[in-house]
């Protein structure tokens, strides 16, 4: 039992050290340097060495109480900084996925939606050009096909679906839900607990790792903001903040995209297992009819009282209305 409990304890200590304590110690050290040097002597290594010498002299001269207090408080300050970064990272995650229906984020959502609409209009124009030029005997114009590919790429860089969120990350994560609904009529929110239980350990491990990487990018963004605030007292911290924020932005987009792709793949690969376990389509394929029936069963709300089979005969335009 001791060995069983000791191994998770070691892993927790390692994660605490790597995720919070070590970055916090670096931040506390930077804050100490900022306090010792300030803006005017930001790169004064001689002044920094003199400050350290004064601390050592105070300890040797018998006035070691302050030095002991600093040594004892340093780990606590590093832990506090790490917890602060973790809390700020959680807020950043919520900000990335905010809907932007009201408040200061609403103009950002509108701006992204207009950008996507302009890019999609170019897709429509080039698609029409390809169809017009595809008449025999010449076939589609290579320039028109290339223009369509470029227009599609520009549109996808903004959002894979109609842009509706104030951030790229919010639209990328939302795209997984929208695309699964369009393909299978899957209500991802209702499906997710059942899908998680039906998926094998390897799939859950990949999803957990992808989500951990996404959260780590939010924490890295939080550290960048903390260093940016420290730049008000020590300008080299602003340079550290710029590099950290740029890295966090790139990592955040990459990890959000990987997480969304894994979520879609999990439904693609294991959605049939969920349907089979619920007795909807044992051994069958996952299609719009099956996805709608499973969603109705899993929601367990007033929508579940409708006959899923009858819904299949209703035109899609009427269902949306």
PDB file of C-alpha atoms in Angstrom:
ATOM      1  CA  UNK A   1       0.000   0.000   0.000  1.00  0.00           C
ATOM      2  CA  UNK A   2       2.840   2.416   0.815  1.00  0.00           C
ATOM      3  CA  UNK A   3       4.436   1.740  -2.566  1.00  0.00           C
ATOM      4  CA  UNK A   4       1.072   2.210  -4.311  1.00  0.00           C
ATOM      5  CA  UNK A   5       0.471   5.553  -2.610  1.00  0.00           C
ATOM      6  CA  UNK A   6       4.077   6.678  -2.887  1.00  0.00           C
ATOM      7  CA  UNK A   7       4.303   6.559  -6.685  1.00  0.00           C
ATOM      8  CA  UNK A   8       1.354   8.946  -7.328  1.00  0.00           C
ATOM      9  CA  UNK A   9       2.803  11.191  -4.635  1.00  0.00           C
ATOM     10  CA  UNK A  10       6.110  11.329  -6.475  1.00  0.00           C
ATOM     11  CA  UNK A  11       4.377  12.148  -9.756  1.00  0.00           C
ATOM     12  CA  UNK A  12       2.356  14.901  -8.066  1.00  0.00           C
ATOM     13  CA  UNK A  13       5.526  16.376  -6.562  1.00  0.00           C
ATOM     14  CA  UNK A  14       7.264  16.261  -9.940  1.00  0.00           C
ATOM     15  CA  UNK A  15       4.329  17.986 -11.651  1.00  0.00           C
ATOM     16  CA  UNK A  16       4.149  20.626  -8.907  1.00  0.00           C
ATOM     17  CA  UNK A  17       7.872  21.275  -9.251  1.00  0.00           C
ATOM     18  CA  UNK A  18       7.793  21.478 -13.045  1.00  0.00           C
ATOM     19  CA  UNK A  19       4.530  23.371 -13.543  1.00  0.00           C
ATOM     20  CA  UNK A  20       4.495  25.865 -10.692  1.00  0.00           C
ATOM     21  CA  UNK A  21       7.505  25.953  -8.392  1.00  0.00           C
ATOM     22  CA  UNK A  22      10.365  26.244 -10.900  1.00  0.00           C
ATOM     23  CA  UNK A  23       8.695  28.907 -13.093  1.00  0.00           C
ATOM     24  CA  UNK A  24       7.663  30.678  -9.904  1.00  0.00           C
ATOM     25  CA  UNK A  25      11.242  30.636  -8.616  1.00  0.00           C
ATOM     26  CA  UNK A  26      12.454  32.186 -11.870  1.00  0.00           C
ATOM     27  CA  UNK A  27       9.805  34.886 -11.636  1.00  0.00           C
ATOM     28  CA  UNK A  28      10.679  35.637  -8.005  1.00  0.00           C
ATOM     29  CA  UNK A  29      14.355  35.879  -8.953  1.00  0.00           C
ATOM     30  CA  UNK A  30      13.499  38.298 -11.761  1.00  0.00           C
ATOM     31  CA  UNK A  31      11.375  40.339  -9.358  1.00  0.00           C
ATOM     32  CA  UNK A  32      14.280  40.469  -6.885  1.00  0.00           C
ATOM     33  CA  UNK A  33      16.627  41.693  -9.614  1.00  0.00           C
ATOM     34  CA  UNK A  34      14.025  44.271 -10.658  1.00  0.00           C
ATOM     35  CA  UNK A  35      13.817  45.537  -7.104  1.00  0.00           C
ATOM     36  CA  UNK A  36      17.591  45.715  -6.747  1.00  0.00           C
ATOM     37  CA  UNK A  37      18.393  47.405 -10.070  1.00  0.00           C
ATOM     38  CA  UNK A  38      15.260  49.221 -11.261  1.00  0.00           C
ATOM     39  CA  UNK A  39      14.866  50.775 -14.704  1.00  0.00           C
ATOM     40  CA  UNK A  40      17.884  53.045 -14.837  1.00  0.00           C
ATOM     41  CA  UNK A  41      20.416  50.345 -13.904  1.00  0.00           C
ATOM     42  CA  UNK A  42      18.563  47.450 -15.497  1.00  0.00           C
ATOM     43  CA  UNK A  43      21.717  45.821 -16.916  1.00  0.00           C
ATOM     44  CA  UNK A  44      24.150  46.875 -14.189  1.00  0.00           C
ATOM     45  CA  UNK A  45      25.756  43.550 -13.341  1.00  0.00           C
ATOM     46  CA  UNK A  46      28.192  45.296 -11.027  1.00  0.00           C
ATOM     47  CA  UNK A  47      25.330  46.756  -9.026  1.00  0.00           C
ATOM     48  CA  UNK A  48      23.702  43.341  -8.830  1.00  0.00           C
ATOM     49  CA  UNK A  49      26.942  41.804  -7.555  1.00  0.00           C
ATOM     50  CA  UNK A  50      27.259  44.571  -4.958  1.00  0.00           C
ATOM     51  CA  UNK A  51      23.689  43.916  -3.788  1.00  0.00           C
ATOM     52  CA  UNK A  52      24.456  40.216  -3.344  1.00  0.00           C
ATOM     53  CA  UNK A  53      27.656  41.086  -1.489  1.00  0.00           C
ATOM     54  CA  UNK A  54      25.696  43.295   0.898  1.00  0.00           C
ATOM     55  CA  UNK A  55      23.340  40.443   1.664  1.00  0.00           C
ATOM     56  CA  UNK A  56      26.281  38.115   2.319  1.00  0.00           C
ATOM     57  CA  UNK A  57      28.006  40.724   4.496  1.00  0.00           C
ATOM     58  CA  UNK A  58      24.863  41.202   6.544  1.00  0.00           C
ATOM     59  CA  UNK A  59      24.734  37.485   7.202  1.00  0.00           C
ATOM     60  CA  UNK A  60      28.425  37.316   8.171  1.00  0.00           C
ATOM     61  CA  UNK A  61      28.073  40.339  10.417  1.00  0.00           C
ATOM     62  CA  UNK A  62      25.577  38.571  12.606  1.00  0.00           C
ATOM     63  CA  UNK A  63      22.519  40.169  11.081  1.00  0.00           C
ATOM     64  CA  UNK A  64      21.387  36.900   9.549  1.00  0.00           C
ATOM     65  CA  UNK A  65      17.736  37.163  10.520  1.00  0.00           C
ATOM     66  CA  UNK A  66      16.778  39.001   7.366  1.00  0.00           C
ATOM     67  CA  UNK A  67      18.739  36.624   5.158  1.00  0.00           C
ATOM     68  CA  UNK A  68      17.136  33.591   6.822  1.00  0.00           C
ATOM     69  CA  UNK A  69      13.731  35.173   6.367  1.00  0.00           C
ATOM     70  CA  UNK A  70      14.422  35.767   2.681  1.00  0.00           C
ATOM     71  CA  UNK A  71      15.592  32.174   2.194  1.00  0.00           C
ATOM     72  CA  UNK A  72      12.529  30.838   3.982  1.00  0.00           C
ATOM     73  CA  UNK A  73      10.112  33.108   2.125  1.00  0.00           C
ATOM     74  CA  UNK A  74      11.537  32.446  -1.346  1.00  0.00           C
ATOM     75  CA  UNK A  75       9.862  29.001  -1.830  1.00  0.00           C
ATOM     76  CA  UNK A  76       6.580  30.388  -0.535  1.00  0.00           C
ATOM     77  CA  UNK A  77       6.816  33.353  -2.900  1.00  0.00           C
ATOM     78  CA  UNK A  78       7.623  31.011  -5.808  1.00  0.00           C
ATOM     79  CA  UNK A  79       4.632  28.809  -4.954  1.00  0.00           C
ATOM     80  CA  UNK A  80       2.386  31.870  -4.676  1.00  0.00           C
ATOM     81  CA  UNK A  81       3.567  33.110  -8.080  1.00  0.00           C
ATOM     82  CA  UNK A  82       2.924  29.665  -9.555  1.00  0.00           C
ATOM     83  CA  UNK A  83      -0.594  29.527  -8.127  1.00  0.00           C
ATOM     84  CA  UNK A  84      -1.243  33.031  -9.405  1.00  0.00           C
ATOM     85  CA  UNK A  85      -0.114  32.012 -12.903  1.00  0.00           C
ATOM     86  CA  UNK A  86      -2.330  28.910 -12.756  1.00  0.00           C
ATOM     87  CA  UNK A  87      -5.359  31.006 -11.770  1.00  0.00           C
ATOM     88  CA  UNK A  88      -4.617  33.540 -14.501  1.00  0.00           C
ATOM     89  CA  UNK A  89      -4.183  30.688 -16.978  1.00  0.00           C
ATOM     90  CA  UNK A  90      -7.653  29.386 -16.102  1.00  0.00           C
ATOM     91  CA  UNK A  91      -9.078  32.866 -16.755  1.00  0.00           C
ATOM     92  CA  UNK A  92      -7.251  32.968 -20.104  1.00  0.00           C
ATOM     93  CA  UNK A  93      -8.784  29.614 -21.066  1.00  0.00           C
ATOM     94  CA  UNK A  94     -12.231  30.998 -20.356  1.00  0.00           C
ATOM     95  CA  UNK A  95     -11.415  34.134 -22.331  1.00  0.00           C
ATOM     96  CA  UNK A  96     -10.255  32.098 -25.343  1.00  0.00           C
ATOM     97  CA  UNK A  97     -13.556  30.181 -25.463  1.00  0.00           C
ATOM     98  CA  UNK A  98     -15.876  33.085 -24.570  1.00  0.00           C
ATOM     99  CA  UNK A  99     -18.896  33.466 -26.838  1.00  0.00           C
ATOM    100  CA  UNK A 100     -18.604  37.240 -27.128  1.00  0.00           C
ATOM    101  CA  UNK A 101     -22.346  37.858 -27.254  1.00  0.00           C
ATOM    102  CA  UNK A 102     -22.034  41.026 -25.203  1.00  0.00           C
ATOM    103  CA  UNK A 103     -19.474  43.267 -23.568  1.00  0.00           C
ATOM    104  CA  UNK A 104     -16.058  44.256 -24.944  1.00  0.00           C
ATOM    105  CA  UNK A 105     -15.623  40.931 -26.783  1.00  0.00           C
ATOM    106  CA  UNK A 106     -18.644  41.465 -29.007  1.00  0.00           C
ATOM    107  CA  UNK A 107     -16.869  43.784 -31.514  1.00  0.00           C
ATOM    108  CA  UNK A 108     -14.085  41.207 -31.858  1.00  0.00           C
ATOM    109  CA  UNK A 109     -16.596  38.485 -32.687  1.00  0.00           C
ATOM    110  CA  UNK A 110     -18.246  40.736 -35.273  1.00  0.00           C
ATOM    111  CA  UNK A 111     -14.888  41.620 -36.825  1.00  0.00           C
ATOM    112  CA  UNK A 112     -13.932  37.953 -37.183  1.00  0.00           C
ATOM    113  CA  UNK A 113     -17.327  37.135 -38.644  1.00  0.00           C
ATOM    114  CA  UNK A 114     -16.980  39.895 -41.262  1.00  0.00           C
ATOM    115  CA  UNK A 115     -13.462  38.718 -42.156  1.00  0.00           C
ATOM    116  CA  UNK A 116     -14.728  35.162 -42.618  1.00  0.00           C
ATOM    117  CA  UNK A 117     -17.669  36.328 -44.740  1.00  0.00           C
ATOM    118  CA  UNK A 118     -15.367  38.319 -47.032  1.00  0.00           C
ATOM    119  CA  UNK A 119     -13.052  35.323 -47.412  1.00  0.00           C
ATOM    120  CA  UNK A 120     -16.002  33.002 -48.044  1.00  0.00           C
ATOM    121  CA  UNK A 121     -17.304  35.356 -50.724  1.00  0.00           C
ATOM    122  CA  UNK A 122     -13.985  34.935 -52.535  1.00  0.00           C
ATOM    123  CA  UNK A 123     -14.437  31.160 -52.260  1.00  0.00           C
ATOM    124  CA  UNK A 124     -17.838  31.486 -53.891  1.00  0.00           C
ATOM    125  CA  UNK A 125     -16.438  33.638 -56.690  1.00  0.00           C
ATOM    126  CA  UNK A 126     -13.601  31.233 -57.458  1.00  0.00           C
ATOM    127  CA  UNK A 127     -15.889  28.209 -57.224  1.00  0.00           C
ATOM    128  CA  UNK A 128     -18.158  29.790 -59.822  1.00  0.00           C
ATOM    129  CA  UNK A 129     -15.116  30.448 -62.027  1.00  0.00           C
ATOM    130  CA  UNK A 130     -14.076  26.792 -61.748  1.00  0.00           C
ATOM    131  CA  UNK A 131     -17.568  25.565 -62.651  1.00  0.00           C
ATOM    132  CA  UNK A 132     -17.803  27.920 -65.624  1.00  0.00           C
ATOM    133  CA  UNK A 133     -14.390  26.934 -66.932  1.00  0.00           C
ATOM    134  CA  UNK A 134     -15.071  23.227 -66.427  1.00  0.00           C
ATOM    135  CA  UNK A 135     -17.283  23.022 -69.492  1.00  0.00           C
ATOM    136  CA  UNK A 136     -15.967  20.555 -72.094  1.00  0.00           C
ATOM    137  CA  UNK A 137     -13.799  20.149 -73.991  1.00  0.00           C
ATOM    138  CA  UNK A 138     -11.134  22.162 -72.158  1.00  0.00           C
ATOM    139  CA  UNK A 139     -11.942  21.252 -68.532  1.00  0.00           C
ATOM    140  CA  UNK A 140     -11.420  23.434 -65.495  1.00  0.00           C
ATOM    141  CA  UNK A 141      -8.947  26.292 -65.790  1.00  0.00           C
ATOM    142  CA  UNK A 142      -5.785  25.540 -63.727  1.00  0.00           C
ATOM    143  CA  UNK A 143      -5.626  29.181 -62.637  1.00  0.00           C
ATOM    144  CA  UNK A 144      -9.220  29.028 -61.417  1.00  0.00           C
ATOM    145  CA  UNK A 145      -8.495  25.837 -59.473  1.00  0.00           C
ATOM    146  CA  UNK A 146      -5.425  27.421 -57.906  1.00  0.00           C
ATOM    147  CA  UNK A 147      -7.441  30.518 -56.991  1.00  0.00           C
ATOM    148  CA  UNK A 148     -10.100  28.345 -55.374  1.00  0.00           C
ATOM    149  CA  UNK A 149      -7.481  26.449 -53.351  1.00  0.00           C
ATOM    150  CA  UNK A 150      -5.949  29.707 -52.112  1.00  0.00           C
ATOM    151  CA  UNK A 151      -9.360  31.175 -51.252  1.00  0.00           C
ATOM    152  CA  UNK A 152     -10.326  28.035 -49.327  1.00  0.00           C
ATOM    153  CA  UNK A 153      -7.035  28.163 -47.424  1.00  0.00           C
ATOM    154  CA  UNK A 154      -7.550  31.824 -46.503  1.00  0.00           C
ATOM    155  CA  UNK A 155     -11.060  31.098 -45.295  1.00  0.00           C
ATOM    156  CA  UNK A 156      -9.903  28.082 -43.253  1.00  0.00           C
ATOM    157  CA  UNK A 157      -7.140  30.135 -41.638  1.00  0.00           C
ATOM    158  CA  UNK A 158      -9.832  32.381 -40.186  1.00  0.00           C
ATOM    159  CA  UNK A 159     -12.184  29.563 -39.197  1.00  0.00           C
ATOM    160  CA  UNK A 160     -13.135  26.103 -40.449  1.00  0.00           C
ATOM    161  CA  UNK A 161     -16.805  27.017 -39.964  1.00  0.00           C
ATOM    162  CA  UNK A 162     -18.675  30.314 -39.913  1.00  0.00           C
ATOM    163  CA  UNK A 163     -16.687  32.504 -37.512  1.00  0.00           C
ATOM    164  CA  UNK A 164     -18.712  33.224 -34.394  1.00  0.00           C
ATOM    165  CA  UNK A 165     -16.231  33.689 -31.523  1.00  0.00           C
ATOM    166  CA  UNK A 166     -13.958  36.627 -30.653  1.00  0.00           C
ATOM    167  CA  UNK A 167     -10.826  34.436 -30.772  1.00  0.00           C
ATOM    168  CA  UNK A 168      -9.352  31.980 -33.264  1.00  0.00           C
ATOM    169  CA  UNK A 169      -9.041  29.335 -30.555  1.00  0.00           C
ATOM    170  CA  UNK A 170     -12.697  29.674 -29.605  1.00  0.00           C
ATOM    171  CA  UNK A 171     -13.765  29.144 -33.220  1.00  0.00           C
ATOM    172  CA  UNK A 172     -11.362  26.210 -33.658  1.00  0.00           C
ATOM    173  CA  UNK A 173     -12.732  24.360 -30.644  1.00  0.00           C
ATOM    174  CA  UNK A 174     -16.289  25.266 -31.627  1.00  0.00           C
ATOM    175  CA  UNK A 175     -15.629  23.942 -35.138  1.00  0.00           C
ATOM    176  CA  UNK A 176     -15.281  20.407 -33.775  1.00  0.00           C
ATOM    177  CA  UNK A 177     -18.796  20.592 -32.326  1.00  0.00           C
ATOM    178  CA  UNK A 178     -20.264  22.159 -35.477  1.00  0.00           C
ATOM    179  CA  UNK A 179     -18.585  19.747 -37.890  1.00  0.00           C
ATOM    180  CA  UNK A 180     -19.657  16.693 -35.867  1.00  0.00           C
ATOM    181  CA  UNK A 181     -23.218  17.976 -35.784  1.00  0.00           C
ATOM    182  CA  UNK A 182     -23.235  18.534 -39.539  1.00  0.00           C
ATOM    183  CA  UNK A 183     -21.745  15.101 -40.238  1.00  0.00           C
ATOM    184  CA  UNK A 184     -23.596  12.924 -37.698  1.00  0.00           C
ATOM    185  CA  UNK A 185     -26.099  15.208 -35.911  1.00  0.00           C
ATOM    186  CA  UNK A 186     -24.036  14.607 -32.769  1.00  0.00           C
ATOM    187  CA  UNK A 187     -24.712  16.801 -29.729  1.00  0.00           C
ATOM    188  CA  UNK A 188     -21.130  16.736 -28.477  1.00  0.00           C
ATOM    189  CA  UNK A 189     -21.971  18.084 -25.017  1.00  0.00           C
ATOM    190  CA  UNK A 190     -24.458  15.277 -24.433  1.00  0.00           C
ATOM    191  CA  UNK A 191     -22.260  12.630 -26.053  1.00  0.00           C
ATOM    192  CA  UNK A 192     -19.028  13.397 -24.257  1.00  0.00           C
ATOM    193  CA  UNK A 193     -19.491  11.491 -20.937  1.00  0.00           C
ATOM    194  CA  UNK A 194     -20.671   8.364 -22.731  1.00  0.00           C
ATOM    195  CA  UNK A 195     -17.937   8.665 -25.327  1.00  0.00           C
ATOM    196  CA  UNK A 196     -15.306   9.034 -22.620  1.00  0.00           C
ATOM    197  CA  UNK A 197     -16.501   5.849 -20.900  1.00  0.00           C
ATOM    198  CA  UNK A 198     -16.724   3.899 -24.159  1.00  0.00           C
ATOM    199  CA  UNK A 199     -13.313   4.943 -25.512  1.00  0.00           C
ATOM    200  CA  UNK A 200     -10.286   2.737 -24.771  1.00  0.00           C
ATOM    201  CA  UNK A 201      -7.522   3.814 -22.404  1.00  0.00           C
ATOM    202  CA  UNK A 202      -5.214   4.784 -25.265  1.00  0.00           C
ATOM    203  CA  UNK A 203      -7.751   7.241 -26.668  1.00  0.00           C
ATOM    204  CA  UNK A 204      -8.428   8.781 -23.277  1.00  0.00           C
ATOM    205  CA  UNK A 205      -4.696   9.097 -22.644  1.00  0.00           C
ATOM    206  CA  UNK A 206      -4.212  10.973 -25.930  1.00  0.00           C
ATOM    207  CA  UNK A 207      -7.124  13.302 -25.169  1.00  0.00           C
ATOM    208  CA  UNK A 208      -5.853  13.936 -21.642  1.00  0.00           C
ATOM    209  CA  UNK A 209      -2.374  14.715 -22.930  1.00  0.00           C
ATOM    210  CA  UNK A 210      -3.744  17.065 -25.591  1.00  0.00           C
ATOM    211  CA  UNK A 211      -5.872  18.911 -23.039  1.00  0.00           C
ATOM    212  CA  UNK A 212      -2.908  19.174 -20.661  1.00  0.00           C
ATOM    213  CA  UNK A 213      -0.823  20.718 -23.450  1.00  0.00           C
ATOM    214  CA  UNK A 214      -3.621  23.194 -24.189  1.00  0.00           C
ATOM    215  CA  UNK A 215      -3.812  24.206 -20.528  1.00  0.00           C
ATOM    216  CA  UNK A 216      -0.026  24.511 -20.373  1.00  0.00           C
ATOM    217  CA  UNK A 217      -0.125  27.010 -23.231  1.00  0.00           C
ATOM    218  CA  UNK A 218      -2.636  29.091 -21.238  1.00  0.00           C
ATOM    219  CA  UNK A 219      -0.316  29.024 -18.217  1.00  0.00           C
ATOM    220  CA  UNK A 220       2.584  30.087 -20.432  1.00  0.00           C
ATOM    221  CA  UNK A 221       0.474  33.011 -21.627  1.00  0.00           C
ATOM    222  CA  UNK A 222      -0.188  33.868 -17.982  1.00  0.00           C
ATOM    223  CA  UNK A 223       3.546  33.902 -17.199  1.00  0.00           C
ATOM    224  CA  UNK A 224       4.058  36.224 -20.146  1.00  0.00           C
ATOM    225  CA  UNK A 225       1.495  38.644 -18.745  1.00  0.00           C
ATOM    226  CA  UNK A 226       3.117  38.531 -15.302  1.00  0.00           C
ATOM    227  CA  UNK A 227       6.513  39.320 -16.818  1.00  0.00           C
ATOM    228  CA  UNK A 228       4.891  42.108 -18.806  1.00  0.00           C
ATOM    229  CA  UNK A 229       3.631  43.633 -15.560  1.00  0.00           C
ATOM    230  CA  UNK A 230       7.110  43.279 -14.075  1.00  0.00           C
ATOM    231  CA  UNK A 231       8.448  45.237 -17.042  1.00  0.00           C
ATOM    232  CA  UNK A 232       7.082  48.364 -15.394  1.00  0.00           C
ATOM    233  CA  UNK A 233       9.909  48.111 -12.849  1.00  0.00           C
ATOM    234  CA  UNK A 234      12.614  46.374 -14.924  1.00  0.00           C
ATOM    235  CA  UNK A 235      12.499  46.757 -18.708  1.00  0.00           C
ATOM    236  CA  UNK A 236      14.323  43.458 -19.586  1.00  0.00           C
ATOM    237  CA  UNK A 237      11.263  41.696 -18.181  1.00  0.00           C
ATOM    238  CA  UNK A 238       9.262  43.212 -21.041  1.00  0.00           C
ATOM    239  CA  UNK A 239      11.565  41.473 -23.530  1.00  0.00           C
ATOM    240  CA  UNK A 240      11.071  38.191 -21.689  1.00  0.00           C
ATOM    241  CA  UNK A 241       7.320  38.834 -21.789  1.00  0.00           C
ATOM    242  CA  UNK A 242       7.336  39.477 -25.538  1.00  0.00           C
ATOM    243  CA  UNK A 243       9.154  36.205 -26.272  1.00  0.00           C
ATOM    244  CA  UNK A 244       6.962  34.269 -23.840  1.00  0.00           C
ATOM    245  CA  UNK A 245       3.702  35.679 -25.195  1.00  0.00           C
ATOM    246  CA  UNK A 246       4.694  35.005 -28.808  1.00  0.00           C
ATOM    247  CA  UNK A 247       5.633  31.418 -27.968  1.00  0.00           C
ATOM    248  CA  UNK A 248       2.429  30.932 -25.971  1.00  0.00           C
ATOM    249  CA  UNK A 249       0.305  32.229 -28.849  1.00  0.00           C
ATOM    250  CA  UNK A 250       1.845  29.782 -31.321  1.00  0.00           C
ATOM    251  CA  UNK A 251       1.578  26.887 -28.865  1.00  0.00           C
ATOM    252  CA  UNK A 252      -1.997  27.767 -27.954  1.00  0.00           C
ATOM    253  CA  UNK A 253      -3.164  27.600 -31.559  1.00  0.00           C
ATOM    254  CA  UNK A 254      -1.301  24.353 -32.188  1.00  0.00           C
ATOM    255  CA  UNK A 255      -2.573  22.638 -29.042  1.00  0.00           C
ATOM    256  CA  UNK A 256      -6.162  23.844 -29.531  1.00  0.00           C
ATOM    257  CA  UNK A 257      -6.133  22.537 -33.094  1.00  0.00           C
ATOM    258  CA  UNK A 258      -4.687  19.182 -31.980  1.00  0.00           C
ATOM    259  CA  UNK A 259      -7.291  18.867 -29.225  1.00  0.00           C
ATOM    260  CA  UNK A 260     -10.162  19.647 -31.612  1.00  0.00           C
ATOM    261  CA  UNK A 261      -8.875  17.125 -34.154  1.00  0.00           C
ATOM    262  CA  UNK A 262      -8.584  14.418 -31.494  1.00  0.00           C
ATOM    263  CA  UNK A 263     -12.125  15.085 -30.284  1.00  0.00           C
ATOM    264  CA  UNK A 264     -13.460  14.713 -33.827  1.00  0.00           C
ATOM    265  CA  UNK A 265     -11.417  11.554 -34.345  1.00  0.00           C
ATOM    266  CA  UNK A 266     -12.715  10.078 -31.086  1.00  0.00           C
ATOM    267  CA  UNK A 267     -16.301  10.462 -32.308  1.00  0.00           C
ATOM    268  CA  UNK A 268     -15.402   9.154 -35.763  1.00  0.00           C
ATOM    269  CA  UNK A 269     -13.743   6.040 -34.349  1.00  0.00           C
ATOM    270  CA  UNK A 270     -15.807   5.275 -31.256  1.00  0.00           C
ATOM    271  CA  UNK A 271     -19.190   6.849 -31.929  1.00  0.00           C
ATOM    272  CA  UNK A 272     -20.501   3.503 -33.181  1.00  0.00           C
ATOM    273  CA  UNK A 273     -19.528   1.929 -29.852  1.00  0.00           C
ATOM    274  CA  UNK A 274     -21.624   4.491 -27.983  1.00  0.00           C
ATOM    275  CA  UNK A 275     -24.590   3.798 -30.246  1.00  0.00           C
ATOM    276  CA  UNK A 276     -24.105   0.059 -29.831  1.00  0.00           C
ATOM    277  CA  UNK A 277     -23.874   0.243 -26.041  1.00  0.00           C
ATOM    278  CA  UNK A 278     -27.110   2.228 -25.977  1.00  0.00           C
ATOM    279  CA  UNK A 279     -28.769  -0.327 -28.250  1.00  0.00           C
ATOM    280  CA  UNK A 280     -29.512   2.182 -30.999  1.00  0.00           C
ATOM    281  CA  UNK A 281     -27.510   0.642 -33.845  1.00  0.00           C
ATOM    282  CA  UNK A 282     -25.573  -2.404 -32.618  1.00  0.00           C
ATOM    283  CA  UNK A 283     -22.787  -3.025 -35.104  1.00  0.00           C
ATOM    284  CA  UNK A 284     -24.103  -0.368 -37.465  1.00  0.00           C
ATOM    285  CA  UNK A 285     -22.401   2.696 -38.855  1.00  0.00           C
ATOM    286  CA  UNK A 286     -22.570   6.170 -37.419  1.00  0.00           C
ATOM    287  CA  UNK A 287     -24.723   8.374 -39.615  1.00  0.00           C
ATOM    288  CA  UNK A 288     -27.027  11.355 -39.159  1.00  0.00           C
ATOM    289  CA  UNK A 289     -30.003   9.190 -38.211  1.00  0.00           C
ATOM    290  CA  UNK A 290     -28.060   7.256 -35.579  1.00  0.00           C
ATOM    291  CA  UNK A 291     -26.373  10.367 -34.207  1.00  0.00           C
ATOM    292  CA  UNK A 292     -29.710  12.142 -33.808  1.00  0.00           C
ATOM    293  CA  UNK A 293     -31.262   9.193 -31.958  1.00  0.00           C
ATOM    294  CA  UNK A 294     -28.304   8.826 -29.614  1.00  0.00           C
ATOM    295  CA  UNK A 295     -28.265  12.575 -28.923  1.00  0.00           C
ATOM    296  CA  UNK A 296     -31.967  12.444 -28.012  1.00  0.00           C
ATOM    297  CA  UNK A 297     -31.356   9.559 -25.614  1.00  0.00           C
ATOM    298  CA  UNK A 298     -28.351  11.155 -23.953  1.00  0.00           C
ATOM    299  CA  UNK A 299     -29.879  14.613 -23.492  1.00  0.00           C
ATOM    300  CA  UNK A 300     -32.804  13.224 -21.451  1.00  0.00           C
ATOM    301  CA  UNK A 301     -34.659  16.539 -21.780  1.00  0.00           C
ATOM    302  CA  UNK A 302     -37.780  17.593 -23.637  1.00  0.00           C
ATOM    303  CA  UNK A 303     -36.042  16.979 -26.961  1.00  0.00           C
ATOM    304  CA  UNK A 304     -35.813  13.293 -26.074  1.00  0.00           C
ATOM    305  CA  UNK A 305     -39.613  13.018 -26.153  1.00  0.00           C
ATOM    306  CA  UNK A 306     -39.618  13.520 -29.928  1.00  0.00           C
ATOM    307  CA  UNK A 307     -39.514  10.462 -32.126  1.00  0.00           C
ATOM    308  CA  UNK A 308     -35.997  10.429 -33.645  1.00  0.00           C
ATOM    309  CA  UNK A 309     -37.186   8.350 -36.583  1.00  0.00           C
ATOM    310  CA  UNK A 310     -39.953  10.824 -37.330  1.00  0.00           C
ATOM    311  CA  UNK A 311     -37.474  13.666 -37.165  1.00  0.00           C
ATOM    312  CA  UNK A 312     -35.545  12.064 -40.002  1.00  0.00           C
ATOM    313  CA  UNK A 313     -38.465  12.661 -42.342  1.00  0.00           C
ATOM    314  CA  UNK A 314     -38.686  16.382 -41.528  1.00  0.00           C
ATOM    315  CA  UNK A 315     -36.781  18.647 -43.942  1.00  0.00           C
ATOM    316  CA  UNK A 316     -33.634  20.112 -42.443  1.00  0.00           C
ATOM    317  CA  UNK A 317     -34.882  23.692 -42.925  1.00  0.00           C
ATOM    318  CA  UNK A 318     -37.961  22.927 -40.796  1.00  0.00           C
ATOM    319  CA  UNK A 319     -35.850  21.296 -38.084  1.00  0.00           C
ATOM    320  CA  UNK A 320     -33.681  24.408 -37.752  1.00  0.00           C
ATOM    321  CA  UNK A 321     -36.755  26.595 -37.475  1.00  0.00           C
TER     322      UNK A 321
END
